[in-house]
Amino acid sequence: MSFKSLQKYVTGDIGIYRFGTFYRLISSRYASGLQSMDLDHGLDEFLPTTISDAEFGAAIRRCHDATRLVDLDTLPRGEAAKAANREWKKKLVLWQRKALEMTGCKNLDELYEDARYSSSTRTKDVYVFFNNSRDKPTEFSSIPSLFPDYREFIVEQPASDEMLGQAARAALDAGVRNAQRPPRVRRGSK
């Protein structure tokens, strides 16, 4: 069974990266189930992987608190949306450069070589951490709940910072490359 929540109950949405000896947490801009890294006003934190579970959990809580919940109707449309997307991509390049700077990596391939990513959603009742799949050299994608590699880590509210840190580390450790599809069932086979 996988975690399901109506979009209206989401109170936080973040991304958690592990690049070598650093964690990088970034809050999202969230609108009716559509989310993106909030490169304009979001919280973006680099932390050493040696921090305690409680310190890691406190940073996760801060990032969830910084999620910018926006009304879908306020998002740009048409040509304005295309222009906003071009600007966001420019900011993404700067975001990536900062990661290269902090980690000492020379290029994105080196940065992502052993990288892991977990997405996390918060409601009033739970924090959920999802493992992700690296399907392209520098991109992660969510894993559908029907796939055998899918994992979720649920921490009920009220959650301690330590529990949040432990769940996030477990989700990062459960990350995979090229998530496996469920086996095909042939019709008519016995």
mmCIF file of C-alpha atoms in Angstrom, residues 25 45 47-48 50-62 161-162 165 169:
data_model
loop_
_atom_site.group_PDB
_atom_site.id
_atom_site.type_symbol
_atom_site.label_atom_id
_atom_site.label_comp_id
_atom_site.label_asym_id
_atom_site.label_seq_id
_atom_site.Cartn_x
_atom_site.Cartn_y
_atom_site.Cartn_z
ATOM 1 C CA LEU A 25 17.623 20.484 1.231
ATOM 2 C CA GLU A 45 20.477 24.440 2.934
ATOM 3 C CA LEU A 47 24.626 20.373 5.605
ATOM 4 C CA PRO A 48 27.451 17.909 6.225
ATOM 5 C CA THR A 50 28.004 13.918 9.647
ATOM 6 C CA ILE A 51 25.249 15.902 11.379
ATOM 7 C CA SER A 52 23.107 14.086 13.914
ATOM 8 C CA ASP A 53 19.674 12.726 13.035
ATOM 9 C CA ALA A 54 18.124 15.415 15.238
ATOM 10 C CA GLU A 55 20.001 18.251 13.469
ATOM 11 C CA PHE A 56 19.072 16.794 10.094
ATOM 12 C CA GLY A 57 15.437 16.482 11.170
ATOM 13 C CA ALA A 58 15.355 20.086 12.396
ATOM 14 C CA ALA A 59 16.583 21.249 8.967
ATOM 15 C CA ILE A 60 13.942 19.083 7.271
ATOM 16 C CA ARG A 61 11.250 20.683 9.445
ATOM 17 C CA ARG A 62 12.541 24.194 8.567
ATOM 18 C CA ASP A 161 13.563 15.778 14.759
ATOM 19 C CA GLU A 162 15.548 12.577 15.285
ATOM 20 C CA GLY A 165 16.392 12.588 10.212
ATOM 21 C CA ARG A 169 18.448 8.898 5.618
#
